[in-house]
XYZ file of C-alpha atoms in Angstrom:
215
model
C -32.554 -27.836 -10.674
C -28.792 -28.311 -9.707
C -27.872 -26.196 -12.669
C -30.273 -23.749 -11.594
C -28.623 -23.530 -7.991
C -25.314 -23.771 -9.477
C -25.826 -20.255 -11.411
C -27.710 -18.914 -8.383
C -24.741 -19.603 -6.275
C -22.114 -17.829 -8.902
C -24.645 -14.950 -9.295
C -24.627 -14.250 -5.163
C -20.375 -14.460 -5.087
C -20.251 -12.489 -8.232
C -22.615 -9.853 -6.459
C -20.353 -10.337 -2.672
C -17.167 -9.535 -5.431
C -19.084 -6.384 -6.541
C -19.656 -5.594 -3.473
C -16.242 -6.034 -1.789
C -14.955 -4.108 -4.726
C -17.309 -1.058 -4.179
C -16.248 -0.896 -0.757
C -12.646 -0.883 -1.288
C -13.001 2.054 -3.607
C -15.217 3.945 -1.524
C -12.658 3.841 1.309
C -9.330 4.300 -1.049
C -11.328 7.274 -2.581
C -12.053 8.602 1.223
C -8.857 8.685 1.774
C -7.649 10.462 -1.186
C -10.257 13.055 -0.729
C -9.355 13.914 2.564
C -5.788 14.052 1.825
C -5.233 15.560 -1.583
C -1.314 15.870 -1.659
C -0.950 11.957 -1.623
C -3.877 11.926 -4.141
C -3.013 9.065 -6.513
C -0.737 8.300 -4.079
C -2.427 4.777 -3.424
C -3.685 3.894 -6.361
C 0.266 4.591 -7.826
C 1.698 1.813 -5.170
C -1.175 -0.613 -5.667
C 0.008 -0.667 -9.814
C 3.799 -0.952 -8.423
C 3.346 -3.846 -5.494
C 1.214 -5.669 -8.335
C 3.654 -5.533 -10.586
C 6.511 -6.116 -8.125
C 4.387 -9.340 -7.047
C 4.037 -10.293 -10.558
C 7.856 -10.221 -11.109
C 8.238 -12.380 -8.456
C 6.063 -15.475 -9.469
C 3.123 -14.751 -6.573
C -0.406 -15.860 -6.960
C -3.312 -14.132 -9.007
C -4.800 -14.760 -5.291
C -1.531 -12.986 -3.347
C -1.488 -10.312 -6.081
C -5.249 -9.394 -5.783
C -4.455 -9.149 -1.672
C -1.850 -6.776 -2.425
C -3.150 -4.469 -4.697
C -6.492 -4.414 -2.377
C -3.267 -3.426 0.540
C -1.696 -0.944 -1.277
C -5.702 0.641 -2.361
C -6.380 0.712 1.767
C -2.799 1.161 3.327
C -3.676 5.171 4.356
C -7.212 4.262 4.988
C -5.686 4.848 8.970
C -4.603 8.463 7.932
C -8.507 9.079 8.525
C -7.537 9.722 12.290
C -4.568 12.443 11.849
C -5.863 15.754 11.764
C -5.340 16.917 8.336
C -2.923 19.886 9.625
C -0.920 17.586 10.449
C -0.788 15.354 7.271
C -0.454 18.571 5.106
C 1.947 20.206 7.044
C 4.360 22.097 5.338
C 7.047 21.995 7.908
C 9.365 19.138 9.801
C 6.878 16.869 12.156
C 7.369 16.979 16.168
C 7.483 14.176 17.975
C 3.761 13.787 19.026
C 2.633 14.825 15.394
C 5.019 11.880 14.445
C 3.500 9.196 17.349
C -0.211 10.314 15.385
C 1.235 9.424 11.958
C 2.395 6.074 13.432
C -1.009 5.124 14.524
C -2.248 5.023 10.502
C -1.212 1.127 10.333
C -3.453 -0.172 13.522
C -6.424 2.432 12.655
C -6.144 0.672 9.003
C -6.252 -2.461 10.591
C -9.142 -1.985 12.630
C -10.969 -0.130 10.021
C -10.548 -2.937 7.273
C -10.569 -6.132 9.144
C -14.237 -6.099 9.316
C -14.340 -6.646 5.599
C -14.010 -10.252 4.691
C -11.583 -10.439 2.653
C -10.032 -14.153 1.708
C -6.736 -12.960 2.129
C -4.875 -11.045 5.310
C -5.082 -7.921 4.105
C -5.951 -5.965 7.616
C -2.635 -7.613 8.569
C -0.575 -6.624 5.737
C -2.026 -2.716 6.051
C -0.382 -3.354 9.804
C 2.803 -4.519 8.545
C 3.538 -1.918 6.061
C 5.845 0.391 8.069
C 7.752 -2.699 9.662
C 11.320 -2.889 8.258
C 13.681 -5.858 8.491
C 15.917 -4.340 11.148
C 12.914 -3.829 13.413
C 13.415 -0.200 13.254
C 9.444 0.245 11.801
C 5.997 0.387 13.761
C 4.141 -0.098 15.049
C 5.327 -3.516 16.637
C 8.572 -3.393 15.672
C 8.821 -6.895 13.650
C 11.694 -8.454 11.937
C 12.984 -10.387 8.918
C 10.019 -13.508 9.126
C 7.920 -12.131 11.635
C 6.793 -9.553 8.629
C 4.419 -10.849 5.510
C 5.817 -11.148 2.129
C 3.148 -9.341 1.053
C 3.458 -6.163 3.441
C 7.438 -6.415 2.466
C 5.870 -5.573 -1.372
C 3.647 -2.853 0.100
C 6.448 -1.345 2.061
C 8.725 -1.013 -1.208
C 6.180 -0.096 -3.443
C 5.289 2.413 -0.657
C 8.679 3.945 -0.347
C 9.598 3.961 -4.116
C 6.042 6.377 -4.589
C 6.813 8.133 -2.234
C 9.911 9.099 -2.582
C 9.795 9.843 -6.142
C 6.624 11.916 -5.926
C 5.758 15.885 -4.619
C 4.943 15.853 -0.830
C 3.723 19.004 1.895
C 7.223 19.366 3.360
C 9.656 18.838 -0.054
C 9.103 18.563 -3.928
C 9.550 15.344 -5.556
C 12.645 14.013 -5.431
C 12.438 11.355 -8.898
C 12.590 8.087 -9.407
C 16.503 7.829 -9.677
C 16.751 8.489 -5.570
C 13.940 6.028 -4.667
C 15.683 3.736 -6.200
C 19.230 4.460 -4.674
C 17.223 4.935 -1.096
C 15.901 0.802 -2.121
C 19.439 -0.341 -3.234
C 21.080 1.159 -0.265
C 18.917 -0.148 2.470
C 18.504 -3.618 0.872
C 18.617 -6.521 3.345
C 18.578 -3.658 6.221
C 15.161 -2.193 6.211
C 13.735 -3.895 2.814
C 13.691 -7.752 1.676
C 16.146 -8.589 -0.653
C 13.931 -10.127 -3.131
C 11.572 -7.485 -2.951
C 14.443 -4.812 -3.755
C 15.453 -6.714 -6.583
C 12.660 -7.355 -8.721
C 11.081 -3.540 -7.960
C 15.260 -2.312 -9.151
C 14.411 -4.582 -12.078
C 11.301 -3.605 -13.264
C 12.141 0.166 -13.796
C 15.934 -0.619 -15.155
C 14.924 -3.325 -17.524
C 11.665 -3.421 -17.945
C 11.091 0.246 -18.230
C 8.231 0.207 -15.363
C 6.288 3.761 -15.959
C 3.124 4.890 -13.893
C 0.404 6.158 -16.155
C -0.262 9.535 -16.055
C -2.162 10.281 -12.752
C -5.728 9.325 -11.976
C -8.118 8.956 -10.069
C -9.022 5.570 -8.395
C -10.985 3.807 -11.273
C -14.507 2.990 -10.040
C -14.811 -0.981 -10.358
């Protein structure tokens, strides 16, 4: 009878997992959807931050938290008018202030989920920068999660390298120059580091763009 329970018990959390998983990618792929010039965009930071949290000795438990972050981290994009998120032109200063509400609208969309790891809170933390220069709370150095530190790198790198409305892509070589440059100012040290790392030495590639795989 134990036994019995026992599997019972491992069949419901293996179903909650399936679950969990099915919701993440129905929200990731909702996001991509709506917003098809950073389509791939999240998947292509979830495969960096993982790897960057490899590199740096985290747990399978802090790795599966970030690459569930970096899936979600636009979910808050939802709210910005998509004129706004494709436009081809610079931003004005109320478009911007909408774009800076994507972190707390993440938050609040995903912290209803439940997760065993902060991951609404490291969605809020990914545009803080060491400096305190981010949003939308303006955090420094300790005050920010490891793990959002990862997601904000990972974040920047893809970006930066990649085609966006208002510029073409501007490659890998000046992500990683904008990473070096601003290390210890806006980005952790560590974090810098091991992402500068994995593409000079050990030849970190994304794989040809996809679509978010369906768990």
């Amino acid at each position: 009878a134990a036994k019995a329970a026992e599997e019972a018990m491992q069949e419901r959390l293996e179903r909650l997992q399936r679950t969990l998983e099915g919701t993440v990618w129905a929200l990731a792929t909702m996001a991509e959807k709506r917003d098809p010039y950073t389509a791939g965009h999240q998947q292509r930071v979830a495969q960096l931050a993982s790897a960057i949290a490899g590199k740096m000795g985290l747990s399978a438990k802090r790795r599966e938290a970030i690459r569930i972050a970096a899936l979600l981290h636009d979910i808050g994009k939802v709210y910005v008018p998509a004129e706004i998120l494709n436009k081809p032109g610079q931003l004005t200063p109320v478009e911007m202030d909408l774009i800076k509400t994507h972190p707390q609208v993440g938050k609040d969309i995903v912290r209803a989920i439940p997760f065993d790891a902060p991951v609404a809170q490291i969605i809020l933390q990914h545009q803080e920068r060491l400096d305190g220069s981010g949003y939308p709370n303006g955090l420094e150095r300790d005050a920010i999660l490891l793990e959002a530190k990862i997601l904000a790198v990972a974040d920047v790198v893809e970006a930066i390298a990649s085609h966006r409305p208002y510029r073409p892509a501007l490659g890998i070589t000046t992500a990683l120059e904008e990473i070096a440059q601003n290390r210890g100012i806006y980005y952790d040290e560590e974090v810098v580091d091991a992402c500068l790392e994995l593409f000079t030495r050990d030849n970190f590639r994304w794989p040809a763009d996809e679509a978010i795989p369906r768990p």
